[in-house]
Every structure is written in structure tokens, then in C-alpha cells.
GROMACS .gro file of C-alpha atoms in nm:
model
  369
    1MET     CA    1  35.607  18.993  11.303
    2LYS     CA    2  35.754  18.715  11.418
    3GLN     CA    3  35.898  18.925  11.726
    4ASN     CA    4  35.929  18.711  12.042
    5ILE     CA    5  36.001  18.349  11.965
    6ARG     CA    6  36.303  18.197  11.852
    7LEU     CA    7  36.256  18.116  11.461
    8ARG     CA    8  36.395  17.731  11.387
    9GLU     CA    9  36.405  17.881  11.011
   10LEU     CA   10  36.690  18.152  11.147
   11ASP     CA   11  36.889  17.852  11.353
   12PHE     CA   12  36.872  17.652  11.044
   13LEU     CA   13  37.133  17.896  10.904
   14ARG     CA   14  37.340  17.927  11.160
   15GLY     CA   15  37.399  17.549  11.097
   16ILE     CA   16  37.444  17.631  10.760
   17ALA     CA   17  37.715  17.892  10.866
   18ILE     CA   18  37.880  17.616  11.135
   19ILE     CA   19  37.888  17.329  10.922
   20LEU     CA   20  38.077  17.548  10.678
   21VAL     CA   21  38.324  17.646  10.952
   22LEU     CA   22  38.404  17.306  11.022
   23MET     CA   23  38.451  17.251  10.677
   24ARG     CA   24  38.682  17.522  10.651
   25HIS     CA   25  38.878  17.385  10.962
   26GLN     CA   26  38.922  17.061  10.875
   27TYR     CA   27  39.046  16.942  10.486
   28ILE     CA   28  38.770  16.743  10.265
   29THR     CA   29  38.855  16.861   9.968
   30ASP     CA   30  39.008  17.208   9.823
   31TRP     CA   31  38.658  17.372   9.749
   32THR     CA   32  38.518  17.276  10.088
   33THR     CA   33  38.784  17.484  10.247
   34LYS     CA   34  38.766  17.758  10.023
   35MET     CA   35  38.406  17.755  10.023
   36GLY     CA   36  38.369  17.718  10.404
   37TRP     CA   37  38.498  18.041  10.547
   38ILE     CA   38  38.227  18.223  10.382
   39GLY     CA   39  38.049  18.088  10.736
   40VAL     CA   40  38.188  18.389  10.913
   41ASP     CA   41  38.007  18.641  10.674
   42LEU     CA   42  37.715  18.443  10.749
   43PHE     CA   43  37.718  18.466  11.125
   44PHE     CA   44  37.815  18.845  11.086
   45VAL     CA   45  37.481  18.902  10.817
   46LEU     CA   46  37.292  18.743  11.118
   47SER     CA   47  37.422  18.872  11.432
   48GLY     CA   48  37.352  19.221  11.250
   49PHE     CA   49  36.976  19.181  11.169
   50LEU     CA   50  36.988  18.920  11.490
   51VAL     CA   51  37.134  19.143  11.753
   52SER     CA   52  36.986  19.522  11.621
   53GLY     CA   53  36.683  19.340  11.669
   54LEU     CA   54  36.658  19.327  11.994
   55LEU     CA   55  36.811  19.736  11.965
   56PHE     CA   56  36.526  19.828  11.759
   57LYS     CA   57  36.222  19.601  11.950
   58GLU     CA   58  36.355  19.724  12.292
   59TYR     CA   59  36.267  20.107  12.101
   60LEU     CA   60  35.903  20.017  11.886
   61LYS     CA   61  35.756  19.941  12.282
   62PHE     CA   62  36.000  20.211  12.520
   63GLY     CA   63  36.077  20.474  12.252
   64ASN     CA   64  36.418  20.477  12.391
   65ILE     CA   65  36.682  20.223  12.399
   66LYS     CA   66  36.922  20.119  12.715
   67PRO     CA   67  37.298  20.037  12.594
   68GLY     CA   68  37.394  19.883  12.918
   69LEU     CA   69  37.164  19.673  12.964
   70PHE     CA   70  37.178  19.547  12.623
   71LEU     CA   71  37.557  19.503  12.681
   72VAL     CA   72  37.504  19.365  13.027
   73ARG     CA   73  37.314  19.119  12.866
   74ARG     CA   74  37.512  19.050  12.571
   75GLY     CA   75  37.821  18.979  12.753
   76PHE     CA   76  37.644  18.692  12.998
   77LYS     CA   77  37.584  18.539  12.656
   78ILE     CA   78  37.947  18.542  12.506
   79TYR     CA   79  38.253  18.581  12.765
   80PRO     CA   80  38.153  18.291  13.005
   81ILE     CA   81  38.180  18.017  12.729
   82TYR     CA   82  38.460  18.233  12.601
   83TYR     CA   83  38.618  18.307  12.865
   84LEU     CA   84  38.603  17.927  13.098
   85THR     CA   85  38.747  17.775  12.767
   86TYR     CA   86  39.034  17.954  12.645
   87PHE     CA   87  39.261  17.760  12.944
   88LEU     CA   88  39.203  17.497  12.716
   89TYR     CA   89  39.347  17.697  12.406
   90LEU     CA   90  39.615  17.900  12.625
   91THR     CA   91  39.782  17.522  12.785
   92PRO     CA   92  39.966  17.392  12.477
   93LYS     CA   93  40.113  17.814  12.424
   94ILE     CA   94  40.244  17.788  12.827
   95ILE     CA   95  40.399  17.409  12.798
   96LYS     CA   96  40.611  17.448  12.514
   97HIS     CA   97  40.688  17.853  12.640
   98GLN     CA   98  40.506  18.082  12.372
   99PHE     CA   99  40.339  18.212  12.578
  100GLU     CA  100  40.353  18.650  12.532
  101TRP     CA  101  40.139  18.888  12.740
  102LYS     CA  102  40.045  19.083  12.480
  103GLY     CA  103  39.887  18.816  12.327
  104PHE     CA  104  39.706  18.708  12.594
  105LEU     CA  105  39.594  19.021  12.695
  106SER     CA  106  39.469  19.161  12.378
  107ASP     CA  107  39.259  18.809  12.350
  108MET     CA  108  39.122  18.880  12.724
  109PHE     CA  109  38.979  19.254  12.568
  110PHE     CA  110  38.906  19.098  12.232
  111ILE     CA  111  39.120  19.338  12.043
  112GLN     CA  112  39.314  19.007  11.888
  113ASN     CA  113  39.198  19.108  11.547
  114TYR     CA  114  39.418  19.420  11.558
  115VAL     CA  115  39.743  19.322  11.738
  116CYS     CA  116  39.730  18.956  11.577
  117ALA     CA  117  39.554  18.957  11.315
  118TRP     CA  118  39.451  18.620  11.398
  119GLY     CA  119  39.323  18.528  11.744
  120TYR     CA  120  39.635  18.459  12.004
  121ALA     CA  121  39.546  18.147  12.184
  122TYR     CA  122  39.253  18.068  11.914
  123THR     CA  123  39.298  18.177  11.564
  124ALA     CA  124  38.936  18.162  11.508
  125SER     CA  125  38.836  18.425  11.782
  126TRP     CA  126  38.957  18.744  11.553
  127SER     CA  127  38.537  18.726  11.489
  128LEU     CA  128  38.401  18.747  11.784
  129ALA     CA  129  38.648  19.107  11.834
  130VAL     CA  130  38.450  19.174  11.532
  131GLU     CA  131  38.120  19.126  11.679
  132GLU     CA  132  38.239  19.247  12.050
  133HIS     CA  133  38.336  19.614  11.826
  134PHE     CA  134  37.963  19.587  11.645
  135TYR     CA  135  37.779  19.532  11.967
  136PHE     CA  136  37.969  19.807  12.192
  137GLY     CA  137  37.955  20.067  11.852
  138PHE     CA  138  37.617  19.981  11.751
  139ALA     CA  139  37.464  20.023  12.057
  140VAL     CA  140  37.641  20.407  12.173
  141LEU     CA  141  37.559  20.455  11.811
  142LEU     CA  142  37.217  20.449  11.807
  143TRP     CA  143  37.165  20.506  12.167
  144PHE     CA  144  37.327  20.878  12.032
  145VAL     CA  145  37.082  20.914  11.740
  146ILE     CA  146  36.760  20.863  11.956
  147LYS     CA  147  36.898  21.110  12.264
  148HIS     CA  148  36.948  21.387  12.033
  149ALA     CA  149  36.718  21.345  11.753
  150TRP     CA  150  36.906  21.324  11.493
  151ILE     CA  151  36.720  21.078  11.293
  152SER     CA  152  36.368  21.002  11.376
  153LEU     CA  153  36.232  20.608  11.405
  154LYS     CA  154  35.902  20.526  11.318
  155PRO     CA  155  35.758  20.212  11.201
  156ASN     CA  156  35.522  20.265  10.859
  157GLN     CA  157  35.707  20.490  10.720
  158ALA     CA  158  35.661  20.604  10.320
  159SER     CA  159  35.835  20.381  10.098
  160LYS     CA  160  36.094  20.662  10.015
  161THR     CA  161  36.443  20.611  10.165
  162ASP     CA  162  36.492  20.774  10.483
  163LYS     CA  163  36.807  20.923  10.675
  164PHE     CA  164  36.822  20.590  10.902
  165GLU     CA  165  36.863  20.370  10.539
  166VAL     CA  166  37.132  20.695  10.422
  167LEU     CA  167  37.335  20.649  10.783
  168ILE     CA  168  37.334  20.256  10.728
  169PHE     CA  169  37.442  20.232  10.406
  170LEU     CA  170  37.690  20.535  10.448
  171MET     CA  171  37.914  20.316  10.671
  172ILE     CA  172  37.880  19.964  10.520
  173LEU     CA  173  38.003  20.264  10.174
  174LEU     CA  174  38.263  20.345  10.408
  175SER     CA  175  38.435  19.983  10.526
  176LEU     CA  176  38.432  19.876  10.201
  177CYS     CA  177  38.610  20.149  10.129
  178LEU     CA  178  38.899  20.176  10.410
  179ARG     CA  179  38.893  19.778  10.280
  180ILE     CA  180  38.992  19.896   9.946
  181VAL     CA  181  39.258  20.129  10.067
  182SER     CA  182  39.408  19.931  10.326
  183ASN     CA  183  39.458  19.626  10.069
  184VAL     CA  184  39.682  19.893   9.784
  185TYR     CA  185  39.780  20.115  10.005
  186PHE     CA  186  39.933  19.885  10.354
  187PRO     CA  187  39.956  19.562  10.207
  188GLU     CA  188  40.190  19.474  10.500
  189ASN     CA  189  39.927  19.485  10.703
  190GLY     CA  190  39.885  19.083  10.569
  191ASP     CA  191  39.623  18.972  10.702
  192LYS     CA  192  39.492  19.218  10.898
  193ASN     CA  193  39.335  19.324  10.616
  194PHE     CA  194  39.081  19.088  10.663
  195THR     CA  195  39.060  19.051  10.999
  196MET     CA  196  38.998  19.403  11.132
  197SER     CA  197  38.677  19.544  11.269
  198HIS     CA  198  38.688  19.820  11.064
  199LEU     CA  199  38.738  19.698  10.683
  200ARG     CA  200  38.446  19.398  10.779
  201MET     CA  201  38.197  19.564  10.946
  202ASP     CA  202  38.003  19.635  10.626
  203SER     CA  203  37.848  19.251  10.701
  204LEU     CA  204  37.725  19.340  10.991
  205PHE     CA  205  37.559  19.651  10.866
  206ALA     CA  206  37.376  19.484  10.623
  207GLY     CA  207  37.164  19.274  10.833
  208VAL     CA  208  37.104  19.587  11.040
  209PHE     CA  209  36.966  19.677  10.749
  210VAL     CA  210  36.824  19.417  10.675
  211SER     CA  211  36.652  19.436  11.023
  212TYR     CA  212  36.523  19.799  11.008
  213LEU     CA  213  36.350  19.714  10.728
  214TYR     CA  214  36.173  19.424  10.864
  215TYR     CA  215  36.097  19.578  11.175
  216PHE     CA  216  35.968  19.972  11.081
  217LYS     CA  217  35.877  19.960  10.656
  218ASN     CA  218  35.762  19.524  10.671
  219GLU     CA  219  35.493  19.600  10.419
  220LYS     CA  220  35.772  19.745  10.166
  221LEU     CA  221  36.037  19.502  10.230
  222THR     CA  222  35.796  19.202  10.141
  223HIS     CA  223  35.643  19.331   9.888
  224PHE     CA  224  36.021  19.449   9.694
  225PHE     CA  225  36.090  19.083   9.752
  226GLU     CA  226  35.804  18.915   9.616
  227SER     CA  227  35.797  19.097   9.296
  228ASN     CA  228  36.172  19.099   9.322
  229ARG     CA  229  36.167  18.748   9.417
  230ILE     CA  230  36.332  18.543   9.110
  231ARG     CA  231  36.611  18.804   8.950
  232LEU     CA  232  36.663  18.867   9.373
  233MET     CA  233  36.774  18.504   9.417
  234ILE     CA  234  36.938  18.502   9.088
  235ILE     CA  235  37.132  18.772   9.234
  236SER     CA  236  37.229  18.559   9.573
  237PHE     CA  237  37.328  18.292   9.365
  238LEU     CA  238  37.585  18.443   9.155
  239ALA     CA  239  37.704  18.672   9.419
  240LEU     CA  240  37.811  18.327   9.607
  241MET     CA  241  37.966  18.110   9.306
  242PHE     CA  242  38.257  18.222   9.332
  243THR     CA  243  38.351  18.073   9.688
  244PRO     CA  244  38.422  17.740   9.599
  245PHE     CA  245  38.668  17.820   9.398
  246ILE     CA  246  38.891  18.088   9.492
  247ASP     CA  247  39.062  18.129   9.847
  248PHE     CA  248  39.053  18.435  10.076
  249GLU     CA  249  39.449  18.440  10.099
  250GLU     CA  250  39.528  18.427   9.693
  251SER     CA  251  39.239  18.682   9.560
  252PHE     CA  252  39.234  19.105   9.600
  253PHE     CA  253  38.925  19.061   9.440
  254VAL     CA  254  38.744  18.876   9.748
  255ARG     CA  255  38.976  19.101   9.951
  256THR     CA  256  38.743  19.380   9.858
  257PHE     CA  257  38.469  19.362   9.665
  258GLY     CA  258  38.400  18.971   9.690
  259TYR     CA  259  38.293  19.018  10.110
  260SER     CA  260  38.047  19.242   9.974
  261LEU     CA  261  37.897  18.976   9.778
  262LEU     CA  262  37.886  18.795   9.976
  263TYR     CA  263  37.658  19.010  10.285
  264ILE     CA  264  37.461  19.122   9.888
  265ALA     CA  265  37.360  18.755   9.852
  266PHE     CA  266  37.290  18.612  10.266
  267SER     CA  267  37.061  18.969  10.296
  268ILE     CA  268  36.846  18.811  10.037
  269ILE     CA  269  36.870  18.528  10.170
  270LEU     CA  270  36.778  18.621  10.477
  271VAL     CA  271  36.528  18.853  10.367
  272PHE     CA  272  36.338  18.458  10.143
  273PHE     CA  273  36.404  18.331  10.523
  274LEU     CA  274  36.163  18.608  10.674
  275VAL     CA  275  35.943  18.714  10.426
  276SER     CA  276  35.891  18.382  10.276
  277THR     CA  277  35.575  18.193  10.373
  278GLU     CA  278  35.566  17.839  10.520
  279VAL     CA  279  35.960  17.901  10.510
  280ASN     CA  280  35.997  17.566  10.699
  281LYS     CA  281  35.728  17.347  10.505
  282LYS     CA  282  35.998  17.478  10.206
  283LEU     CA  283  36.299  17.339  10.407
  284ASP     CA  284  36.147  16.988  10.524
  285SER     CA  285  35.958  16.873  10.249
  286LEU     CA  286  36.332  17.004  10.033
  287PHE     CA  287  36.580  16.869  10.301
  288SER     CA  288  36.345  16.633  10.538
  289ASN     CA  289  36.253  16.707  10.833
  290ARG     CA  290  36.471  16.501  11.070
  291ILE     CA  291  36.714  16.664  10.860
  292VAL     CA  292  36.620  17.037  10.901
  293ASN     CA  293  36.582  17.004  11.311
  294ILE     CA  294  36.946  16.838  11.276
  295ILE     CA  295  37.053  17.144  11.135
  296SER     CA  296  36.814  17.406  11.326
  297LYS     CA  297  36.932  17.216  11.663
  298ILE     CA  298  37.368  17.259  11.524
  299GLY     CA  299  37.255  17.607  11.504
  300PHE     CA  300  37.140  17.689  11.839
  301SER     CA  301  37.433  17.574  11.961
  302SER     CA  302  37.661  17.736  11.655
  303TYR     CA  303  37.829  17.934  11.923
  304SER     CA  304  37.915  17.713  12.114
  305ILE     CA  305  38.015  17.409  11.875
  306TYR     CA  306  38.259  17.792  11.725
  307ILE     CA  307  38.421  17.778  12.041
  308ILE     CA  308  38.532  17.440  12.162
  309HIS     CA  309  38.581  17.280  11.786
  310GLY     CA  310  38.924  17.448  11.752
  311PHE     CA  311  39.075  17.257  12.015
  312VAL     CA  312  38.857  16.886  11.939
  313ASN     CA  313  39.064  16.918  11.550
  314PHE     CA  314  39.364  17.029  11.767
  315PHE     CA  315  39.330  16.717  12.063
  316PHE     CA  316  39.168  16.495  11.764
  317ALA     CA  317  39.514  16.554  11.565
  318LEU     CA  318  39.769  16.487  11.875
  319VAL     CA  319  39.563  16.173  11.930
  320ASN     CA  320  39.556  16.050  11.603
  321ASN     CA  321  39.875  16.089  11.493
  322PHE     CA  322  40.126  16.046  11.827
  323VAL     CA  323  39.865  15.767  11.961
  324LEU     CA  324  39.648  15.572  11.718
  325ASN     CA  325  39.994  15.639  11.442
  326LYS     CA  326  39.754  15.773  11.208
  327PHE     CA  327  39.465  15.513  11.208
  328PHE     CA  328  39.198  15.766  11.031
  329ASN     CA  329  39.176  15.901  10.799
  330GLN     CA  330  39.098  16.221  10.640
  331ILE     CA  331  38.777  16.224  10.539
  332SER     CA  332  38.669  16.036  10.923
  333ILE     CA  333  38.870  16.261  11.071
  334PHE     CA  334  38.614  16.567  10.934
  335PHE     CA  335  38.327  16.321  11.046
  336LEU     CA  336  38.457  16.234  11.413
  337THR     CA  337  38.578  16.592  11.490
  338CYS     CA  338  38.232  16.745  11.413
  339ILE     CA  339  38.032  16.500  11.568
  340ILE     CA  340  38.289  16.565  11.891
  341SER     CA  341  38.294  16.962  11.849
  342VAL     CA  342  37.868  16.939  11.844
  343LEU     CA  343  37.823  16.741  12.102
  344CYS     CA  344  38.064  16.910  12.333
  345GLY     CA  345  37.917  17.240  12.171
  346ILE     CA  346  37.541  17.166  12.298
  347PHE     CA  347  37.638  16.996  12.610
  348MET     CA  348  37.805  17.385  12.717
  349THR     CA  349  37.507  17.590  12.579
  350LEU     CA  350  37.260  17.323  12.740
  351ASN     CA  351  37.491  17.291  13.086
  352ILE     CA  352  37.724  17.607  13.059
  353GLU     CA  353  37.546  17.925  12.923
  354LYS     CA  354  37.221  17.809  12.938
  355TYR     CA  355  37.338  17.821  13.366
  356PHE     CA  356  37.467  18.230  13.243
  357LEU     CA  357  37.179  18.341  13.080
  358ASN     CA  358  36.929  18.225  13.364
  359TYR     CA  359  37.132  18.374  13.575
  360ARG     CA  360  37.153  18.705  13.335
  361ASP     CA  361  36.753  18.662  13.350
  362LYS     CA  362  36.684  18.723  13.693
  363TYR     CA  363  36.869  18.981  13.752
  364PHE     CA  364  36.940  19.185  13.433
  365PRO     CA  365  36.587  19.121  13.278
  366SER     CA  366  36.522  19.235  12.925
  367ARG     CA  367  36.297  19.477  12.922
  368ILE     CA  368  36.124  19.309  12.584
  369ASN     CA  369  35.959  19.013  12.690
   0.00000   0.00000   0.00000
């Protein structure tokens, strides 16, 4: 297994995810706007896989995990970029005399998806809250079951379903049930039914499930996928078919079972990228080496791009409307804001994020290097 190197193909998936988000937040056509929101769900599945993979690799090497060290290291990855750019989003609130302590504090402590539904100053920050809750929750959960020997995690177990797989499945099922109940009985929650962590955690646990199979039952995972490759890819395609045509804001189906279809589809695609031989060559032949490299580099900086693109959209709209007298049309605005967001994100990744990650690796080194 490829465990300690950065995978170009996964950066490619991250790149696809952030491109989808950019299409959601800057209008091109109705179908790109409707489809763009699924980029966040792809991020969730990838985060579940990658973050749980860090803990699984630590367990495989030492027989235990240190959740405190894990959370500190995640903090160095997430917090500096977020807090350093936050004032860009807060400034318009202050200028317009719209500042509210409740919203500000909810953003600071990553509970905005429960307090405001969306982020207070930066709307898209709700998804960061979901991921933060997952980091803490899963790290503590895994540490607890290992410490008390409730569940045995052993690589290359028999093909039968084990207790950890059942636990993950129950977490996924619980999230779906809570989502249905919340949408049926508490419609007054409005957008919170889309953003609250306990209603969206199943996408992240789907990534955990793939990660568990990848690190502990790799042969089983590979055999199952290769034996059912065509059927699984058809299922993935069919599960995504509705996304260009139905917006989550308009559909009870999407707000409940639709999210489940998304993580099923993205989990299948993720497994394809993980177990397929020469996947990079296949991507190069389909898109060209240059395009795949560009998308992968965008994916490498996807977090910074996600953080900064909202401000780029806001600032560019101000300039175009009030300085340039609407000189640029919508298509031009999309490409220009995307280019600016990507360039800013790459700069932030290579300078700000890298600075803090170097500090992290010096004083809080990973156990699995």
C-alpha cells in the first residue's frame, strides 16, 4: 500500500472538488450552480478517508494512538489560514454596522453551523465546522475503543464483517435517521437541516469505512472492487445523475437520501483511484498529463482556495459593479475569479500554510514518518 507519500490522484480528486465549489459560488449556468454543491460532499469523503488514515497508520505502527498530538497537528493545518483570513470577511460586517458577537464567537469556535446554519462572516465556513467536529469526535472515539479494548483492529482479518465495520455502519445509519427526522419533524430548522454536523457526518464516516478497508482489509477491498468494477461504476454514475438538475434547497429527497447517494458514489470513485493499477496513466490518457497536473496542483492548495475564494468573489463583484461599471460579463467573472482564487490559494499554501506546518513538524512531529 502507498502509505506515506502524497498521492497525485487524490490531489486530482481534491482539485475536482474545489472546482465544483467554485462553480457553485460563481454562476455560469443553472446546472453548474445546482451541481457545484456536491464538491463539499466529495471533500467530506476524502477528509474521512485521509484523516482516519493518519490514525489507522499510527495504530498499525504503535498499537495505540495519541489523539492530543493528532488534534494539535490538525490545528496547525486548519487554524492559521482560517483565522488570518477571517478579518477579510469580518470587515464588511463592521463597515455595514452588522457586527454581532454571537455570530463572531460561533465562527471563532467552529459552531456556526448550529448557531447561524451557514458561517456568520464567511458563509462557506459551515463545512469547516463539520470537519472540526469530526476530527475531535472520531479521534476520541477511536482512542476510547482502543484503550478499553472494545474492538480489536487487526490487519488482514477474515473476510467476514467485524465489529469496527458494524460500528461505522451504525454511525452512518444514525446520521441518516437523524437527518430524516430533522427534515420531517423540524422543518423550522431550515438551512440547519443541511449544515448541522450530526446530520452530515455520514459522508465523513463513509470515507472512514473506505480507509478501514484500505488499511486493514486491502486484499478484500481490491478483490471486491475488481470483481464488481463495472457494476460499481454504473452505480456511482447513476447515484450522481440527479445532481445537475435538482438543487438541495428545493428537494426533500436530496436533503435526506440524496446525500447518501453522493457518499456512496464518491466512495466508489475513491476506491477506484486507490486500487486501480496505473490510475495516473489512465487519468493522463483521458485528460492529458498537463491538465491532470494542473488539477492536482489546484487540489494540493484546495483548502486555501476554499478559504479565500469567497472574499475574491465579493471583492471582484464590488470592483466590477462600482469601479468598472459592470465591464465583465458572468463568464469572464467566473474565469477571472477562479484564476485569482487559485493563485491566491497557491500563494497561501506555499507561504503561510507551509510556514506553520514546518513549525508543527519541528515541535510536534508525526509519529508515523
